[in-house]
N, CA and C of each residue as an Amber inpcrd file, in Angstrom:
protein
   456
  16.0010000 -79.2710000-142.4360000  15.7460000 -78.1940000-141.5010000
  14.7960000 -77.1970000-142.1700000  13.7330000 -76.8680000-141.5120000
  12.7320000 -75.9770000-142.1080000  12.8920000 -74.5290000-141.6610000
  13.6540000 -74.2560000-140.6080000  13.8100000 -72.8930000-140.1050000
  14.9130000 -72.1500000-140.8150000  14.9960000 -70.8700000-140.5570000
  16.0640000 -70.0370000-141.1130000  16.7400000 -69.2770000-139.9750000
  17.8840000 -68.6930000-140.2580000  18.6330000 -67.9720000-139.2420000
  19.2460000 -66.7170000-139.8550000  19.0760000 -65.6010000-139.1960000
  19.6840000 -64.3390000-139.5970000  20.3830000 -63.7970000-138.3630000
  21.6860000 -64.0820000-138.2300000  22.4250000 -63.6970000-137.0350000
  23.8090000 -63.2060000-137.4320000  24.2090000 -62.0860000-136.8250000
  25.5170000 -61.4930000-137.0770000  26.2020000 -61.2750000-135.7390000
  27.4900000 -61.6080000-135.6590000  28.3080000 -61.3380000-134.4840000
  29.5770000 -60.6520000-134.9670000  29.8550000 -59.4730000-134.4320000
  31.0190000 -58.7020000-134.8500000  31.7790000 -58.1930000-133.6340000
  33.0910000 -58.1370000-133.7520000  33.9360000 -57.4440000-132.7910000
  34.7490000 -56.4600000-133.6010000  34.6200000 -55.1860000-133.2660000
  35.3280000 -54.1690000-134.0250000  35.4530000 -52.8740000-133.2490000
  36.0010000 -51.8750000-133.9300000  36.2230000 -50.5600000-133.3310000
  35.2890000 -49.5380000-133.9580000  34.7320000 -48.6610000-133.1280000
  33.8590000 -47.6040000-133.6340000  34.6460000 -46.6740000-134.5410000
  34.0390000 -46.3580000-135.6930000  34.6740000 -45.4480000-136.6370000
  34.2090000 -44.0240000-136.4660000  33.1890000 -43.7930000-135.6500000
  32.6400000 -42.4590000-135.4420000  31.8120000 -42.4830000-134.1670000
  31.4110000 -41.3130000-133.7240000  30.5290000 -41.2210000-132.5520000
  29.1450000 -41.7530000-132.9050000  28.3670000 -42.1310000-131.8940000
  26.9980000 -42.6030000-132.0890000  26.1350000 -41.4100000-132.4690000
  25.4340000 -41.5170000-133.5830000  24.5240000 -40.4570000-134.0480000
  23.1070000 -40.8430000-133.6360000  22.4460000 -39.9750000-132.8910000
  21.1190000 -40.2580000-132.3500000  20.0310000 -39.5400000-133.1340000
  18.8650000 -40.1840000-133.2090000  17.6690000 -39.5680000-133.7790000
  16.5080000 -39.8810000-132.8320000  15.8280000 -38.8510000-132.3760000
  14.7310000 -39.0210000-131.4230000  13.3970000 -38.8340000-132.1370000
  12.3980000 -39.6370000-131.7450000  11.0670000 -39.5790000-132.3310000
  10.0920000 -38.9200000-131.3690000   8.9570000 -38.4690000-131.8990000
   7.9490000 -37.7960000-131.0780000   7.3890000 -38.7000000-129.9870000
   7.2440000 -39.9710000-130.2530000   6.6660000 -40.8900000-129.2830000
   7.5950000 -41.2490000-128.1350000   8.8130000 -40.7280000-128.1380000
   9.7470000 -41.0120000-127.0550000  10.8040000 -42.0310000-127.4270000
  10.6580000 -42.7150000-128.5510000  11.6560000 -43.6860000-128.9790000
  12.8510000 -42.9930000-129.6130000  13.9130000 -43.7380000-129.7880000
  15.0970000 -43.1920000-130.4290000  15.8600000 -44.3040000-131.1310000
  16.7300000 -43.8990000-132.0200000  17.5840000 -44.8370000-132.7320000
  18.9890000 -44.2450000-132.7890000  19.9840000 -45.0920000-132.5890000
  21.3810000 -44.6870000-132.6760000  22.0510000 -45.4250000-133.8200000
  22.9070000 -44.7280000-134.5390000  23.6250000 -45.3230000-135.6660000
  25.1120000 -45.0260000-135.5270000  25.9270000 -46.0360000-135.8490000
  27.3760000 -45.8300000-135.8460000  28.0420000 -46.9140000-136.6880000
  29.1910000 -46.5980000-137.2870000  29.9310000 -47.6040000-138.0410000
  30.9690000 -48.2880000-137.1500000  31.2010000 -49.5710000-137.4060000
  32.3400000 -50.2340000-136.7760000  33.1900000 -50.8780000-137.8650000
  34.4760000 -50.9800000-137.5910000  35.4350000 -51.5600000-138.5250000
  35.9210000 -52.8920000-137.9830000  35.9320000 -53.9010000-138.8450000
  36.5530000 -55.1810000-138.5180000  37.7490000 -55.3450000-139.4490000
  38.7980000 -55.9710000-138.9520000  40.0400000 -56.1120000-139.7130000
  40.3830000 -57.5730000-139.9240000  40.9560000 -57.8500000-141.0850000
  41.4480000 -59.1850000-141.4140000  42.8890000 -59.0240000-141.8700000
  43.7850000 -59.8260000-141.3190000  45.1870000 -59.7720000-141.6930000
  45.6340000 -61.1630000-142.1190000  46.3050000 -61.2360000-143.2630000
  46.8150000 -62.5150000-143.7360000  48.0790000 -62.2770000-144.5570000
  48.7780000 -63.3600000-144.8670000  49.9810000 -63.2760000-145.6820000
  49.6740000 -63.7870000-147.0770000  49.9670000 -62.9760000-148.0810000
  49.8020000 -63.3720000-149.4720000  50.8650000 -64.4200000-149.7730000
  50.4520000 -65.6180000-150.1600000  51.3990000 -66.7160000-150.3690000
  52.3000000 -66.4810000-151.5670000  51.8350000 -65.7330000-152.5640000
  52.6440000 -65.4970000-153.7630000  53.7280000 -64.4560000-153.5130000
  53.3910000 -63.3790000-152.8010000  54.3580000 -62.3000000-152.5720000
  54.9520000 -62.3270000-151.1660000  54.4320000 -63.1740000-150.2930000
  54.8500000 -63.2790000-148.8980000  54.7120000 -61.9380000-148.1700000
  53.7220000 -61.1520000-148.5920000  53.4800000 -59.8240000-148.0390000
  52.2570000 -59.8650000-147.1250000  52.3290000 -59.1180000-146.0160000
  51.1890000 -59.0130000-145.0980000  50.1210000 -58.1350000-145.7270000
  48.8660000 -58.6030000-145.7240000  47.7530000 -57.8530000-146.2970000
  46.7500000 -57.5750000-145.1900000  46.3360000 -56.3160000-145.0640000
  45.3230000 -55.9170000-144.0800000  44.0820000 -55.4640000-144.8290000
  42.9350000 -56.0580000-144.5070000  41.6520000 -55.6540000-145.0790000
  40.7470000 -55.1570000-143.9670000  40.1330000 -54.0000000-144.1820000
  39.1820000 -53.4420000-143.2270000  37.8030000 -53.4570000-143.8580000
  36.8270000 -53.9580000-143.1290000  35.4340000 -53.9900000-143.5760000
  34.6300000 -53.0950000-142.6430000  33.7740000 -52.2330000-143.2220000
  32.9490000 -51.3270000-142.4340000  31.5250000 -51.8470000-142.3580000
  30.9240000 -51.7450000-141.1770000  29.5590000 -52.2260000-140.9380000
  28.7470000 -51.1020000-140.2980000  27.5420000 -50.8800000-140.8070000
  26.6410000 -49.8720000-140.2450000  25.7630000 -50.5270000-139.1860000
  25.8380000 -50.0280000-137.9650000  25.1140000 -50.5930000-136.8280000
  23.9450000 -49.6780000-136.4800000  22.7860000 -50.2950000-136.2060000
  21.5920000 -49.5660000-135.7830000  21.1270000 -50.1750000-134.4680000
  20.9990000 -49.3420000-133.4370000  20.5290000 -49.7970000-132.1240000
  19.3920000 -48.8780000-131.6970000  18.4000000 -49.4290000-131.0070000
  17.1780000 -48.6830000-130.7120000  16.9660000 -48.4540000-129.2140000
  16.2230000 -47.3950000-128.9280000  15.6940000 -47.0550000-127.6080000
  16.7480000 -47.0470000-126.5160000  16.5460000 -47.7800000-125.4220000
  17.4390000 -47.7270000-124.2610000  18.8650000 -48.1300000-124.6380000
  18.9940000 -49.1450000-125.4970000  20.3180000 -49.5600000-125.9520000
  21.0530000 -48.4410000-126.6650000  20.3120000 -47.6730000-127.4730000
  20.9110000 -46.5450000-128.1920000  21.3950000 -45.4840000-127.2110000
  20.6070000 -45.2020000-126.1890000  20.9980000 -44.1970000-125.2020000
  22.2400000 -44.6340000-124.4310000  22.3400000 -45.9220000-124.1180000
  23.5180000 -46.4440000-123.4140000  24.7560000 -46.3340000-124.3140000
  24.6010000 -46.7090000-125.5890000  25.7260000 -46.6060000-126.5260000
  26.1850000 -45.1630000-126.6720000  25.2350000 -44.2370000-126.7890000
  25.5940000 -42.8270000-126.9380000  26.3730000 -42.3340000-125.7180000
  25.9630000 -42.7710000-124.5440000  26.5780000 -42.2950000-123.3040000
  27.9820000 -42.8650000-123.0900000  28.1940000 -44.1290000-123.4230000
  29.4390000 -44.7940000-123.0360000  30.3950000 -45.1180000-124.1850000
  29.9410000 -45.0980000-125.4340000  30.8290000 -45.4400000-126.5460000
  31.3880000 -44.1880000-127.2040000  32.6310000 -44.2680000-127.6090000
  33.3090000 -43.1820000-128.3200000  34.0750000 -43.7620000-129.4940000
  34.4030000 -42.9080000-130.4350000  35.1830000 -43.3140000-131.5900000
  36.4630000 -44.0180000-131.1360000  36.7330000 -45.1710000-131.7290000
  37.9270000 -45.9410000-131.3910000  37.6760000 -47.0490000-130.3830000
  36.5710000 -46.9940000-129.6390000  36.2750000 -48.0290000-128.6400000
  36.0060000 -49.3720000-129.3110000  36.4100000 -50.4360000-128.6350000
  36.1740000 -51.7930000-129.1210000  34.8590000 -52.2980000-128.5460000
  34.0500000 -52.9380000-129.4050000  32.7210000 -53.3670000-128.9830000
  32.3580000 -54.6840000-129.6710000  31.6070000 -55.5000000-128.9530000
  31.0270000 -56.7280000-129.5110000  29.5710000 -56.4230000-129.8400000
  29.1660000 -56.7070000-131.0710000  27.8000000 -56.4500000-131.5290000
  27.1760000 -57.7630000-131.9610000  25.9490000 -57.9780000-131.5420000
  25.1780000 -59.1380000-131.9770000  23.8650000 -58.6170000-132.5380000
  23.4390000 -59.1650000-133.6600000  22.2030000 -58.6900000-134.2520000
  21.8300000 -59.4690000-135.4830000  21.0970000 -58.7880000-136.3890000
  20.6490000 -59.4380000-137.6210000  20.8080000 -58.4600000-138.7750000
  20.9550000 -59.0080000-139.9750000  21.0720000 -58.1820000-141.1670000
  19.7150000 -57.6630000-141.5920000  19.6800000 -56.4140000-142.0120000
  18.4520000 -55.7960000-142.5100000  18.8320000 -54.9380000-143.7110000
  18.1750000 -55.1710000-144.8390000  18.4170000 -54.3820000-146.0320000
  17.2470000 -53.4420000-146.2490000  17.5430000 -52.1530000-146.4000000
  16.5130000 -51.1460000-146.6510000  16.6130000 -50.6920000-148.0990000
  15.4550000 -50.4350000-148.7040000  15.3990000 -49.9070000-150.0640000
  14.8790000 -48.4800000-149.9980000  15.5270000 -47.5630000-150.7440000
  15.1100000 -46.1720000-150.7840000  15.4370000 -45.5980000-152.1470000
  14.9290000 -44.4240000-152.4160000  15.1790000 -43.7790000-153.7040000
  15.9970000 -42.5160000-153.5020000  16.9810000 -42.3250000-154.3850000
  17.7990000 -41.1120000-154.3190000  17.0900000 -39.9590000-155.0330000
  17.7620000 -38.8130000-155.1150000  17.1620000 -37.6220000-155.7150000
  16.7590000 -37.8340000-157.1650000  17.4680000 -38.7270000-157.8640000
  17.1850000 -38.9890000-159.2790000  16.0870000 -40.0190000-159.4760000
  15.5540000 -40.5750000-158.3900000  14.5150000 -41.5910000-158.4820000
  15.0410000 -43.0040000-158.6410000  16.3650000 -43.1810000-158.5360000
  16.9620000 -44.5130000-158.6500000  16.7960000 -45.2770000-157.3410000
  16.5230000 -46.5660000-157.4390000  16.4370000 -47.4110000-156.2480000
  17.8300000 -47.6070000-155.6760000  17.9620000 -47.4190000-154.3840000
  19.2230000 -47.6150000-153.6690000  18.9590000 -48.5840000-152.5320000
  20.0020000 -49.3000000-152.1180000  19.8760000 -50.2760000-151.0480000
  20.9490000 -50.0240000-149.9960000  20.6050000 -50.2840000-148.7610000
  21.5380000 -50.1250000-147.6550000  21.3820000 -51.3280000-146.7290000
  22.4770000 -52.0090000-146.4440000  22.4450000 -53.1550000-145.5330000
  23.0290000 -52.7300000-144.1950000  22.2830000 -52.9870000-143.1220000
  22.6800000 -52.5920000-141.7740000  22.5960000 -53.7990000-140.8470000
  23.2490000 -53.6930000-139.7210000  23.1150000 -54.6800000-138.6510000
  22.1890000 -54.0790000-137.6100000  21.0270000 -54.6880000-137.4350000
  20.0820000 -54.2790000-136.3990000  20.5600000 -54.9370000-135.0980000
  21.1290000 -54.1540000-134.2140000  21.7620000 -54.6470000-132.9960000
  20.7090000 -55.1290000-131.9870000  20.8810000 -56.3530000-131.5090000
  20.0140000 -56.8980000-130.4680000  20.7330000 -57.0300000-129.1300000
  22.0720000 -57.0610000-129.1710000  22.8600000 -57.1820000-127.9440000
  24.2460000 -56.6000000-128.2130000  24.8670000 -56.0570000-127.1800000
  26.2140000 -55.5100000-127.3330000  26.9500000 -55.6300000-126.0150000
  28.2790000 -55.6460000-126.1210000  29.1530000 -55.6710000-124.9510000
  30.3150000 -54.7270000-125.2230000  30.5920000 -53.8270000-124.2920000
  31.7220000 -52.9120000-124.4250000  32.9940000 -53.6830000-124.0910000
  33.9720000 -53.6360000-124.9730000  35.2150000 -54.3790000-124.7640000
  36.3870000 -53.4750000-124.3920000  36.2870000 -52.1830000-124.6290000
  37.3290000 -51.2460000-124.2080000  37.1250000 -50.9250000-122.7380000
  38.2200000 -50.8450000-122.0030000  38.1080000 -50.4450000-120.6070000
  37.9220000 -48.9370000-120.5260000  37.4920000 -48.4630000-119.3890000
  37.2980000 -47.0270000-119.2020000  38.6090000 -46.2790000-119.3970000
  39.7050000 -46.8280000-118.9000000  41.0000000 -46.1630000-119.0440000
  41.4470000 -46.1260000-120.5020000  41.1570000 -47.1760000-121.2880000
  41.4920000 -47.1610000-122.7130000  40.6810000 -46.0970000-123.4430000
  39.4020000 -45.9790000-123.0890000  38.5470000 -44.9640000-123.7090000
  39.0440000 -43.5660000-123.3830000  39.4470000 -43.3480000-122.1310000
  39.9680000 -42.0370000-121.7340000  41.3010000 -41.7540000-122.4150000
  42.1320000 -42.7880000-122.5770000  43.4070000 -42.6160000-123.2660000
  43.1740000 -42.2260000-124.7180000  42.1740000 -42.8360000-125.3630000
  41.8300000 -42.4670000-126.7390000  41.4220000 -41.0070000-126.8070000
  40.7030000 -40.5410000-125.8060000  40.2190000 -39.1610000-125.7970000
  41.3680000 -38.1780000-125.6020000  42.4380000 -38.5890000-124.9180000
  43.5380000 -37.6770000-124.6050000  44.6980000 -37.7380000-125.5860000
  44.6450000 -38.6040000-126.6090000  45.7870000 -38.7650000-127.5070000
  45.9820000 -37.6170000-128.4610000  44.9010000 -36.9250000-128.8390000
  45.0530000 -35.7960000-129.7560000  43.9050000 -34.8230000-129.5710000
  44.0990000 -33.6220000-130.0960000  43.0370000 -32.6230000-130.0300000
  42.7980000 -32.0490000-131.4070000  41.5650000 -31.5960000-131.6400000
  41.1990000 -30.9300000-132.8890000  41.7460000 -29.5180000-132.8970000
  41.6120000 -28.8710000-134.0530000  41.9830000 -27.4620000-134.1360000
  41.0080000 -26.6090000-133.3310000  39.8000000 -27.1570000-133.0760000
  38.7930000 -26.4420000-132.3020000  39.0330000 -26.5860000-130.8110000
  38.0010000 -26.3160000-130.0410000  38.1300000 -26.3300000-128.5870000
  38.0200000 -27.7210000-127.9830000  37.1830000 -28.6070000-128.5650000
  36.8940000 -29.8940000-127.9470000  37.9310000 -30.9340000-128.3520000
  38.3100000 -31.8230000-127.4220000  39.2300000 -32.8970000-127.7770000
  38.5300000 -33.9160000-128.6520000  39.2660000 -34.4860000-129.5920000
  38.6860000 -35.5440000-130.4240000  39.1300000 -36.8890000-129.8880000
  38.3850000 -37.9080000-130.2340000  38.6910000 -39.2510000-129.7730000
  39.1900000 -40.0570000-130.9610000  40.5000000 -40.3370000-130.9680000
  41.1150000 -41.0420000-132.0780000  41.2380000 -42.5230000-131.7390000
  41.1360000 -43.3580000-132.7880000  41.2800000 -44.8000000-132.6140000
  42.7590000 -45.1370000-132.5250000  43.1330000 -45.8390000-131.4730000
  44.4900000 -46.3430000-131.3510000  44.4020000 -47.8360000-131.1380000
  45.0170000 -48.5660000-132.0180000  44.9550000 -50.0180000-131.9410000
  46.1790000 -50.5030000-131.1860000  45.9970000 -50.9030000-129.9340000
  47.1060000 -51.3520000-129.1130000  47.2220000 -52.8700000-129.0950000
  46.3570000 -53.5420000-129.8370000  46.3820000 -54.9860000-129.8400000
  47.2970000 -55.5010000-130.9370000  47.9520000 -56.6540000-130.7100000
  48.7660000 -57.2350000-131.7710000  47.8570000 -57.7400000-132.8850000
  48.3690000 -57.8150000-134.1160000  47.5420000 -58.3240000-135.2020000
  47.1240000 -59.7650000-134.9200000  45.9610000 -60.1150000-135.4410000
  45.4520000 -61.4730000-135.2320000  46.3070000 -62.4540000-136.0180000
  46.5080000 -63.6300000-135.4620000  47.2690000 -64.6640000-136.1430000
  46.4450000 -65.2270000-137.2880000  47.0930000 -65.4370000-138.4280000
  46.3830000 -66.0220000-139.5550000  46.5000000 -67.5350000-139.4930000
  45.7770000 -68.2110000-140.3610000  45.8210000 -69.6700000-140.4180000
  47.2500000 -70.1520000-140.6640000  48.0200000 -69.3840000-141.4750000
  49.3760000 -69.7960000-141.8130000  50.3230000 -69.6940000-140.6210000
  50.0150000 -68.8400000-139.6540000  50.9100000 -68.6150000-138.5240000
  50.7880000 -69.7060000-137.4590000  49.7240000 -70.4350000-137.4890000
  49.5320000 -71.4600000-136.4700000  50.0150000 -72.7980000-136.9890000
  50.5990000 -73.5730000-136.1180000  51.1200000 -74.8720000-136.5050000
  50.4550000 -75.9230000-135.6220000  49.3510000 -76.4880000-136.0930000
  48.6390000 -77.4700000-135.2800000  48.3910000 -78.7380000-136.1030000
  47.8270000 -79.7410000-135.4460000  47.5970000 -81.0290000-136.0780000
  46.1680000 -81.1840000-136.6060000  45.3870000 -80.1260000-136.6190000
  44.0140000 -80.2320000-137.0630000  43.9400000 -80.5090000-138.5570000
  43.0700000 -81.4360000-138.9850000  42.9990000 -81.7890000-140.4050000
  42.2000000 -80.7960000-141.2350000  41.7110000 -79.7290000-140.6490000
  40.9190000 -78.7650000-141.4230000  41.3440000 -77.3520000-141.1270000
C-alpha cells in the first residue's frame, strides 16, 4: 500500500466551553478539550481502574460557530478529524510541541434536555449558572466482562 492515513474518531465529553478566536478576514477557529474514558479490571488486584485521556479539538469557521452555539461543558460529542502537531517556542526559547485533533466532522450526542439538565445541576458563586458534567451512562464493559466465543 503506497498511501497513508491520518484519521481520528473520538466520542467524549466536553471539559470546557468552546473558546473562539476571530480573524480579520472573517474566519474563526474554536478550541475545546474533550475527555475519553477507559475502564478495566486489574487482573492482579481485581480492582476497577478508570483512565481519562484529554484531547484538544480545533474546529474552523462555520463548524466552530455551530459548536460554540450548541455545545456546553459536559455535553457528549462525536469528533472525526486528523492529528496535527504544532511546534512553537516558549518564553525561554525552548521548542514546545502541541498535538491537536483538527476536526473535520462532528455529531452532537447529548440531547437538548440532557444539556439543559447539565446547566441546571449547579450554580457558581457568581451570577451565571455553570454547566457541570454529569455522567449518567453506565461504565463501558471491558473485554473481561464479556463472555463470547470469539477467538480474538
